[in-house]
CSV table of C-alpha atoms and ligand atoms in Angstrom, one decimal:
chain,number,residue,atom,x,y,z
B,1,MET,CA,-22.9,-5.7,-20.2
B,2,VAL,CA,-20.9,-7.7,-22.7
B,3,LEU,CA,-21.9,-9.4,-26.0
B,4,LEU,CA,-19.7,-12.0,-27.6
B,5,LEU,CA,-19.8,-11.6,-31.4
B,6,GLN,CA,-18.7,-14.4,-33.8
B,7,ALA,CA,-19.0,-13.2,-37.4
B,8,ARG,CA,-16.9,-13.5,-40.5
B,9,GLU,CA,-16.8,-9.7,-40.9
B,10,PRO,CA,-17.4,-8.3,-37.4
B,11,GLN,CA,-16.7,-4.6,-38.0
B,12,PRO,CA,-20.0,-3.5,-39.5
B,13,PHE,CA,-21.9,-5.4,-36.7
B,14,ILE,CA,-19.8,-3.7,-34.0
B,15,ALA,CA,-20.6,-0.3,-35.6
B,16,GLU,CA,-24.3,-1.1,-35.7
B,17,PHE,CA,-24.3,-2.1,-32.0
B,18,GLY,CA,-22.4,1.0,-31.2
B,19,ARG,CA,-25.1,3.1,-32.9
B,20,LEU,CA,-28.0,1.4,-31.3
B,21,MET,CA,-26.7,0.5,-27.9
B,22,PRO,CA,-23.5,2.5,-27.1
B,23,THR,CA,-23.4,1.1,-23.5
B,24,LEU,CA,-23.0,-2.5,-24.8
B,25,GLU,CA,-19.4,-3.8,-24.9
B,26,VAL,CA,-18.8,-6.0,-27.9
B,27,ARG,CA,-16.0,-8.6,-27.8
B,28,VAL,CA,-15.1,-10.4,-31.0
B,29,TRP,CA,-14.4,-14.1,-30.7
B,30,PRO,CA,-11.7,-15.5,-30.1
B,31,ASP,CA,-10.8,-12.4,-27.9
B,32,VAL,CA,-13.3,-13.4,-25.2
B,33,GLY,CA,-11.5,-11.9,-22.2
B,34,ALA,CA,-13.0,-12.8,-18.9
B,35,GLN,CA,-15.6,-15.5,-19.7
B,36,GLU,CA,-17.9,-14.6,-16.8
B,37,ASP,CA,-18.5,-11.1,-18.3
B,38,ILE,CA,-20.3,-12.4,-21.3
B,39,ALA,CA,-24.1,-12.1,-21.0
B,40,PHE,CA,-25.1,-12.4,-24.7
B,41,ALA,CA,-23.7,-14.2,-27.7
B,42,PHE,CA,-24.4,-13.4,-31.4
B,43,VAL,CA,-23.1,-16.1,-33.6
B,44,SER,CA,-23.0,-17.2,-37.2
B,45,GLN,CA,-21.6,-20.6,-38.2
B,46,ILE,CA,-20.8,-21.7,-34.7
B,47,ARG,CA,-17.3,-23.1,-34.3
B,48,PRO,CA,-16.5,-25.7,-31.6
B,49,GLY,CA,-15.6,-24.0,-28.3
B,50,VAL,CA,-17.2,-20.6,-29.0
B,51,LEU,CA,-19.9,-21.0,-26.4
B,52,ALA,CA,-18.4,-23.5,-24.1
B,53,GLY,CA,-17.6,-22.2,-20.6
B,54,LEU,CA,-19.6,-19.0,-20.6
B,55,PRO,CA,-21.2,-19.3,-17.1
B,56,ASN,CA,-23.4,-16.2,-17.3
B,57,LEU,CA,-24.8,-16.4,-20.8
B,58,ARG,CA,-28.5,-15.3,-20.9
B,59,PHE,CA,-29.2,-16.0,-24.6
B,60,VAL,CA,-27.6,-17.0,-27.9
B,61,ALA,CA,-28.8,-15.0,-30.9
B,62,SER,CA,-28.4,-16.5,-34.3
B,63,LEU,CA,-26.9,-14.3,-37.0
B,64,LEU,CA,-28.1,-16.7,-39.7
B,65,ALA,CA,-31.8,-17.3,-40.5
B,66,GLY,CA,-31.3,-21.1,-40.3
B,67,VAL,CA,-30.8,-22.1,-36.6
B,68,GLU,CA,-30.3,-25.9,-37.0
B,69,HIS,CA,-26.6,-25.7,-36.1
B,70,LEU,CA,-27.5,-24.0,-32.8
B,71,VAL,CA,-30.4,-26.3,-32.0
B,72,ARG,CA,-28.0,-29.3,-32.4
B,73,SER,CA,-25.1,-27.8,-30.6
B,74,PRO,CA,-24.1,-29.7,-27.5
B,75,GLU,CA,-22.5,-26.4,-26.2
B,76,ILE,CA,-25.9,-24.7,-25.6
B,77,PRO,CA,-27.6,-26.0,-22.5
B,78,SER,CA,-31.2,-27.0,-23.1
B,79,ASP,CA,-32.6,-24.3,-20.9
B,80,LEU,CA,-30.6,-21.4,-22.6
B,81,PRO,CA,-32.8,-19.5,-25.0
B,82,ILE,CA,-31.8,-19.4,-28.7
B,83,VAL,CA,-33.3,-16.3,-30.4
B,84,ARG,CA,-33.5,-15.5,-34.1
B,85,SER,CA,-32.5,-12.1,-35.3
B,86,GLY,CA,-34.1,-11.8,-38.7
B,87,SER,CA,-36.2,-8.8,-39.4
B,88,PRO,CA,-39.9,-9.4,-38.8
B,89,GLU,CA,-40.5,-7.5,-42.1
B,90,GLY,CA,-38.7,-10.4,-43.9
B,91,ASP,CA,-35.7,-10.0,-46.1
B,92,ALA,CA,-35.7,-7.9,-49.3
B,93,MET,CA,-32.9,-9.8,-50.9
B,94,MET,CA,-34.6,-13.1,-50.4
B,95,THR,CA,-37.9,-11.8,-51.6
B,96,GLU,CA,-36.2,-10.4,-54.7
B,97,TYR,CA,-34.3,-13.7,-55.3
B,98,VAL,CA,-37.4,-15.8,-55.1
B,99,LEU,CA,-39.3,-13.5,-57.4
B,100,MET,CA,-36.5,-13.6,-59.9
B,101,HIS,CA,-36.3,-17.4,-60.0
B,102,VAL,CA,-40.0,-17.9,-60.1
B,103,LEU,CA,-40.2,-15.5,-63.0
B,104,ARG,CA,-37.3,-17.3,-64.7
B,105,HIS,CA,-39.1,-20.6,-64.5
B,106,HIS,CA,-42.5,-19.1,-65.2
B,107,ARG,CA,-41.2,-17.5,-68.5
B,108,ASN,CA,-39.4,-20.8,-69.4
B,109,LEU,CA,-35.9,-19.5,-69.3
B,110,PRO,CA,-34.4,-22.9,-68.4
B,111,ALA,CA,-36.0,-24.4,-71.6
B,112,TYR,CA,-34.9,-21.4,-73.8
B,113,SER,CA,-31.4,-21.8,-72.5
B,114,LEU,CA,-31.4,-25.5,-73.6
B,115,GLN,CA,-32.8,-24.5,-77.0
B,116,GLN,CA,-30.1,-21.8,-77.5
B,117,GLY,CA,-27.5,-24.5,-77.0
B,118,ARG,CA,-28.9,-26.2,-80.1
B,119,ALA,CA,-29.5,-23.0,-82.0
B,120,HIS,CA,-33.2,-24.0,-81.9
B,121,TRP,CA,-35.8,-21.3,-82.4
B,122,ALA,CA,-39.1,-22.5,-80.9
B,123,PRO,CA,-41.5,-20.2,-79.0
B,124,ILE,CA,-43.0,-22.1,-76.0
B,125,PRO,CA,-46.7,-21.4,-75.2
B,126,GLN,CA,-46.8,-18.9,-72.3
B,127,LYS,CA,-49.4,-18.9,-69.5
B,128,PRO,CA,-50.3,-15.6,-67.8
B,129,THR,CA,-49.4,-15.4,-64.1
B,130,GLY,CA,-53.1,-15.8,-63.1
B,131,GLU,CA,-53.0,-19.3,-64.5
B,132,ARG,CA,-49.7,-20.3,-62.9
B,133,GLY,CA,-49.7,-22.1,-59.5
B,134,VAL,CA,-46.7,-21.4,-57.3
B,135,GLY,CA,-46.4,-23.4,-54.1
B,136,PHE,CA,-44.3,-22.6,-51.0
B,137,LEU,CA,-43.0,-25.2,-48.6
B,138,GLY,CA,-42.8,-23.0,-45.5
B,139,LEU,CA,-44.3,-19.5,-45.0
B,140,GLY,CA,-42.0,-18.1,-42.3
B,141,LEU,CA,-40.0,-14.9,-41.9
B,142,LEU,CA,-38.5,-15.4,-45.4
B,143,GLY,CA,-41.2,-17.3,-47.2
B,144,ARG,CA,-44.2,-15.1,-46.3
B,145,PRO,CA,-43.0,-11.8,-47.9
B,146,ALA,CA,-41.9,-13.6,-51.0
B,147,ALA,CA,-45.2,-15.5,-51.3
B,148,MET,CA,-47.1,-12.2,-50.9
B,149,ARG,CA,-45.0,-10.5,-53.5
B,150,LEU,CA,-45.8,-13.3,-56.0
B,151,ARG,CA,-49.5,-13.1,-55.0
B,152,ASP,CA,-49.5,-9.4,-55.7
B,153,HIS,CA,-47.8,-10.1,-59.0
B,154,GLY,CA,-50.9,-12.2,-59.9
B,155,PHE,CA,-49.7,-15.8,-59.4
B,156,LYS,CA,-52.0,-18.4,-57.8
B,157,VAL,CA,-50.0,-18.9,-54.6
B,158,ALA,CA,-50.4,-21.8,-52.1
B,159,ALA,CA,-48.4,-22.6,-49.1
B,160,TRP,CA,-47.8,-25.6,-46.7
B,161,THR,CA,-47.0,-24.9,-43.1
B,162,ARG,CA,-46.8,-26.9,-39.8
B,163,LYS,CA,-49.6,-25.2,-38.1
B,164,SER,CA,-52.8,-24.4,-40.0
B,165,ARG,CA,-53.3,-20.7,-40.8
B,166,GLN,CA,-55.0,-18.2,-43.1
B,167,GLU,CA,-53.4,-15.6,-45.3
B,168,ALA,CA,-55.3,-13.3,-47.6
B,169,GLY,CA,-55.0,-14.4,-51.2
B,170,ILE,CA,-52.8,-17.4,-50.4
B,171,ALA,CA,-54.3,-21.0,-50.3
B,172,CYS,CA,-52.9,-22.4,-47.0
B,173,PHE,CA,-52.4,-26.1,-46.2
B,174,SER,CA,-51.0,-28.2,-43.4
B,175,GLY,CA,-50.6,-31.8,-42.5
B,176,PRO,CA,-49.9,-34.7,-44.9
B,177,LEU,CA,-53.2,-34.4,-46.9
B,178,GLY,CA,-52.7,-30.6,-47.1
B,179,LEU,CA,-49.2,-31.2,-48.5
B,180,GLU,CA,-50.8,-33.4,-51.3
B,181,ARG,CA,-53.3,-30.7,-52.1
B,182,MET,CA,-50.7,-28.0,-52.2
B,183,LEU,CA,-48.4,-30.0,-54.4
B,184,GLU,CA,-51.0,-30.9,-57.0
B,185,ARG,CA,-51.5,-27.2,-57.7
B,186,SER,CA,-47.8,-26.2,-57.7
B,187,GLU,CA,-46.3,-25.9,-61.2
B,188,ILE,CA,-43.5,-24.0,-59.5
B,189,LEU,CA,-42.5,-25.3,-56.1
B,190,VAL,CA,-40.3,-23.1,-53.8
B,191,ASN,CA,-38.7,-24.6,-50.7
B,192,LEU,CA,-38.3,-22.3,-47.7
B,193,LEU,CA,-38.6,-24.8,-44.8
B,194,PRO,CA,-36.2,-24.9,-41.9
B,195,ALA,CA,-33.8,-27.8,-41.5
B,196,THR,CA,-35.4,-30.0,-38.7
B,197,GLU,CA,-35.7,-33.7,-38.1
B,198,GLU,CA,-39.2,-33.6,-39.7
B,199,THR,CA,-38.0,-31.9,-42.9
B,200,GLU,CA,-34.8,-33.8,-43.5
B,201,ASN,CA,-35.0,-35.5,-47.0
B,202,ILE,CA,-38.6,-34.2,-47.4
B,203,ILE,CA,-38.1,-33.5,-51.1
B,204,ASN,CA,-37.9,-37.1,-52.2
B,205,ALA,CA,-39.5,-39.2,-55.0
B,206,ARG,CA,-42.8,-39.4,-53.1
B,207,LEU,CA,-43.1,-35.7,-52.7
B,208,LEU,CA,-42.0,-34.9,-56.2
B,209,SER,CA,-44.5,-37.5,-57.6
B,210,GLY,CA,-47.3,-35.3,-56.2
B,211,LEU,CA,-46.4,-32.3,-58.4
B,212,PRO,CA,-48.0,-31.7,-61.8
B,213,HIS,CA,-46.0,-33.2,-64.7
B,214,GLY,CA,-43.4,-30.8,-66.0
B,215,ALA,CA,-43.2,-28.8,-62.7
B,216,HIS,CA,-40.3,-26.6,-61.7
B,217,PHE,CA,-38.5,-26.7,-58.4
B,218,ILE,CA,-36.5,-23.9,-56.6
B,219,ASN,CA,-34.6,-24.7,-53.4
B,220,VAL,CA,-33.5,-21.7,-51.3
B,221,ALA,CA,-33.7,-23.4,-47.9
B,222,ARG,CA,-31.2,-26.2,-47.2
B,223,GLY,CA,-29.5,-29.0,-49.2
B,224,ARG,CA,-30.4,-31.6,-46.6
B,225,HIS,CA,-34.1,-31.2,-47.5
B,226,VAL,CA,-33.5,-32.9,-50.9
B,227,VAL,CA,-32.7,-36.4,-51.9
B,228,ASP,CA,-30.5,-35.5,-54.8
B,229,ALA,CA,-30.8,-38.9,-56.6
B,230,ASP,CA,-34.6,-38.5,-56.5
B,231,LEU,CA,-34.4,-35.0,-57.8
B,232,ILE,CA,-32.2,-36.1,-60.7
B,233,ALA,CA,-34.5,-39.0,-61.5
B,234,ALA,CA,-37.5,-36.7,-61.6
B,235,LEU,CA,-35.7,-34.3,-64.0
B,236,ASP,CA,-34.6,-37.2,-66.2
B,237,SER,CA,-38.1,-38.6,-66.4
B,238,GLY,CA,-39.7,-35.3,-67.3
B,239,LYS,CA,-41.7,-35.2,-64.1
B,240,LEU,CA,-39.7,-32.1,-63.3
B,241,ALA,CA,-38.9,-29.7,-66.2
B,242,ALA,CA,-36.1,-27.8,-64.4
B,243,ALA,CA,-34.7,-26.9,-61.0
B,244,THR,CA,-32.8,-24.1,-59.5
B,245,LEU,CA,-30.7,-24.9,-56.4
B,246,ASP,CA,-29.1,-22.3,-54.2
B,247,VAL,CA,-28.2,-24.7,-51.3
B,248,PHE,CA,-26.6,-28.1,-51.1
B,249,ARG,CA,-25.8,-30.9,-48.7
B,250,VAL,CA,-22.1,-30.2,-49.0
B,251,GLU,CA,-21.0,-26.6,-49.7
B,252,PRO,CA,-19.1,-25.6,-51.7
B,253,LEU,CA,-20.7,-28.2,-54.0
B,254,PRO,CA,-18.0,-30.8,-54.8
B,255,GLU,CA,-16.7,-30.6,-58.4
B,256,ASP,CA,-17.7,-34.2,-59.1
B,257,SER,CA,-21.4,-33.7,-58.0
B,258,PRO,CA,-23.8,-34.8,-60.9
B,259,LEU,CA,-25.9,-31.7,-60.0
B,260,TRP,CA,-23.2,-29.4,-61.6
B,261,ARG,CA,-23.6,-30.9,-65.0
B,262,HIS,CA,-27.3,-31.7,-65.2
B,263,PRO,CA,-28.7,-29.7,-68.1
B,264,ARG,CA,-31.9,-28.9,-66.3
B,265,ILE,CA,-30.4,-27.7,-63.1
B,266,ALA,CA,-29.2,-24.1,-62.5
B,267,ILE,CA,-26.6,-23.9,-59.7
B,268,MET,CA,-26.3,-20.8,-57.5
B,269,PRO,CA,-23.5,-20.8,-54.8
B,270,HIS,CA,-25.7,-20.0,-51.8
B,271,VAL,CA,-26.2,-16.4,-52.6
B,272,ALA,CA,-29.9,-15.7,-51.9
B,273,ARG,CA,-29.2,-13.2,-49.3
B,274,ARG,CA,-26.4,-11.6,-47.2
B,275,ALA,CA,-26.7,-11.2,-43.5
B,276,ARG,CA,-26.6,-7.4,-43.0
B,277,PRO,CA,-26.1,-5.8,-39.6
B,278,GLU,CA,-28.9,-3.3,-40.1
B,279,ASP,CA,-31.4,-6.2,-40.6
B,280,SER,CA,-30.4,-8.2,-37.6
B,281,VAL,CA,-28.8,-6.0,-34.9
B,282,PRO,CA,-32.0,-4.2,-34.0
B,283,GLN,CA,-33.7,-7.5,-33.0
B,284,VAL,CA,-30.7,-8.5,-30.8
B,285,VAL,CA,-30.7,-5.1,-29.1
B,286,GLU,CA,-34.4,-5.4,-28.5
B,287,ASN,CA,-33.9,-8.8,-26.8
B,288,ILE,CA,-31.1,-7.5,-24.7
B,289,ARG,CA,-33.3,-4.6,-23.6
B,290,ARG,CA,-36.1,-7.1,-22.8
B,291,GLN,CA,-33.8,-9.4,-20.9
B,292,LEU,CA,-32.5,-6.6,-18.8
B,293,SER,CA,-36.0,-5.3,-18.0
B,294,GLY,CA,-37.4,-8.7,-17.2
B,295,GLU,CA,-39.7,-8.9,-20.2
B,296,PRO,CA,-40.1,-12.1,-22.2
B,297,LEU,CA,-37.7,-12.5,-25.1
B,298,LYS,CA,-39.0,-12.4,-28.7
B,299,TRP,CA,-38.3,-14.6,-31.7
B,300,VAL,CA,-37.3,-17.5,-29.4
B,301,VAL,CA,-36.5,-20.8,-31.2
B,302,ASP,CA,-38.7,-23.8,-30.2
B,303,ARG,CA,-36.0,-26.3,-29.5
B,304,GLN,CA,-38.5,-29.2,-29.4
B,305,VAL,CA,-39.6,-28.6,-33.1
B,306,GLY,CA,-36.2,-27.3,-34.2
B,307,TYR,CA,-36.9,-23.8,-35.6
G,1,NDP,P1,-39.1,-19.7,-40.4
G,1,NDP,O1,-38.7,-20.5,-39.2
G,1,NDP,O2,-39.5,-18.3,-40.1
G,1,NDP,O3,-40.3,-20.4,-41.1
G,1,NDP,C1,-40.3,-21.7,-41.3
G,1,NDP,C2,-41.6,-22.1,-42.1
G,1,NDP,O4,-41.6,-23.5,-42.3
G,1,NDP,C3,-42.9,-21.8,-41.2
G,1,NDP,O5,-43.9,-21.4,-42.0
G,1,NDP,C4,-43.2,-23.2,-40.6
G,1,NDP,O6,-44.6,-23.4,-40.4
G,1,NDP,C5,-42.8,-24.1,-41.8
G,1,NDP,N1,-42.5,-25.5,-41.3
G,1,NDP,C6,-41.5,-25.8,-40.4
G,1,NDP,N2,-41.5,-27.1,-40.2
G,1,NDP,C7,-42.5,-27.6,-40.9
G,1,NDP,C8,-43.1,-28.9,-41.1
G,1,NDP,N3,-42.6,-30.0,-40.5
G,1,NDP,N4,-44.1,-29.0,-42.0
G,1,NDP,C9,-44.6,-28.0,-42.6
G,1,NDP,N5,-44.2,-26.7,-42.5
G,1,NDP,C10,-43.1,-26.5,-41.6
G,1,NDP,O7,-37.9,-19.8,-41.4
G,1,NDP,P2,-37.4,-18.6,-42.4
G,1,NDP,O8,-38.5,-18.3,-43.3
G,1,NDP,O9,-36.7,-17.5,-41.7
G,1,NDP,O10,-36.3,-19.4,-43.2
G,1,NDP,C11,-36.5,-20.7,-43.8
G,1,NDP,C12,-35.2,-21.3,-44.2
G,1,NDP,O11,-34.5,-20.6,-45.2
G,1,NDP,C13,-34.1,-21.2,-43.1
G,1,NDP,O12,-34.3,-22.2,-42.1
G,1,NDP,C14,-32.8,-21.6,-43.8
G,1,NDP,O13,-32.7,-23.0,-43.9
G,1,NDP,C15,-33.2,-21.0,-45.2
G,1,NDP,N6,-32.3,-19.9,-45.6
G,1,NDP,C16,-31.6,-19.9,-46.8
G,1,NDP,C17,-30.8,-18.8,-47.2
G,1,NDP,C18,-30.1,-18.8,-48.5
G,1,NDP,O14,-29.2,-18.0,-48.6
G,1,NDP,N7,-30.4,-19.7,-49.4
G,1,NDP,C19,-30.7,-17.6,-46.3
G,1,NDP,C20,-31.5,-17.7,-45.2
G,1,NDP,C21,-32.3,-18.8,-44.8
G,1,NDP,P3,-45.4,-22.6,-39.2
G,1,NDP,O15,-45.6,-21.2,-39.9
G,1,NDP,O16,-46.6,-23.4,-39.0
G,1,NDP,O17,-44.5,-22.5,-38.1
């Protein structure tokens, strides 16, 4: 039983597999050895050629939460399962990160930072959390725990998802009309959608026009969700008060990008979370166990919808 690992820092992952499944042999790409031995692959940013020519592969597990690079890979046959490895409990680092940025925007830190630049002392009227609407685009593995934490902190939380659903204390919406209703109550909008054909460029002038005037935007999902020129126009017009961006179309963000120098944008270099072995290896081990005992795999990506 051999797993092919492709990770930037493989050693901690090897140690965790050794702890949880000592019988599993882990080979680190590019030292693949005999290709026919490889039954499972656990990959991060897939490089061309990593998965080509592995005749006995049974599934590909994604080390990253976003799976768009795997869904689009021509090296993964359409009938080969792609499985996610994120903890079903969510990710504490992402939850903390979303909480921190929502609180920053809620307490007007972007505006105070601008005022400090002008040595301008002017308290801004502050709402309590119970009067502040926070909207989530996407309520998945990463979004749901963050939304619940904000709900428990007292915010008025709403969310928009593909399938309709119910969550205690969270106003849930789906479909185009649901999106409009969610946006109109979102003074702070958090994007945690996956990157799919449907969600590409979704944060555009039209979507932003549905937010209350002076809303705040936090993007922790993917840069390709956002039409940057529309975001900048919304900030310049005052429709948006401020934005925090953790992810970008091109990373690292090119030096000449206008996003860097916009006074109402905070740039974070894609640091919301770190993929830790103890968060992901248990799910891969569980799926190996399931595969070997003939049980259905868990956390399988729906390749039709793209996440
Ligand atoms: P999930 O796949 O678990 O959840 C996706 C959510 O988005 C679900 O609620 C889903 O709805 C909803 N959704 C998907 N498509 C649509 C659509 N067309 N319309 C409305 N809702 C939709 O993703 P995660 O929570 O694990 O992660 C989200 C994204 O965060 C990742 O794909 C990745 O891009 C990004 N990410 C960013 C990181 C960073 O460091 N900044 C780190 C890790 C991830 P439904 O519930 O109905 O299925």
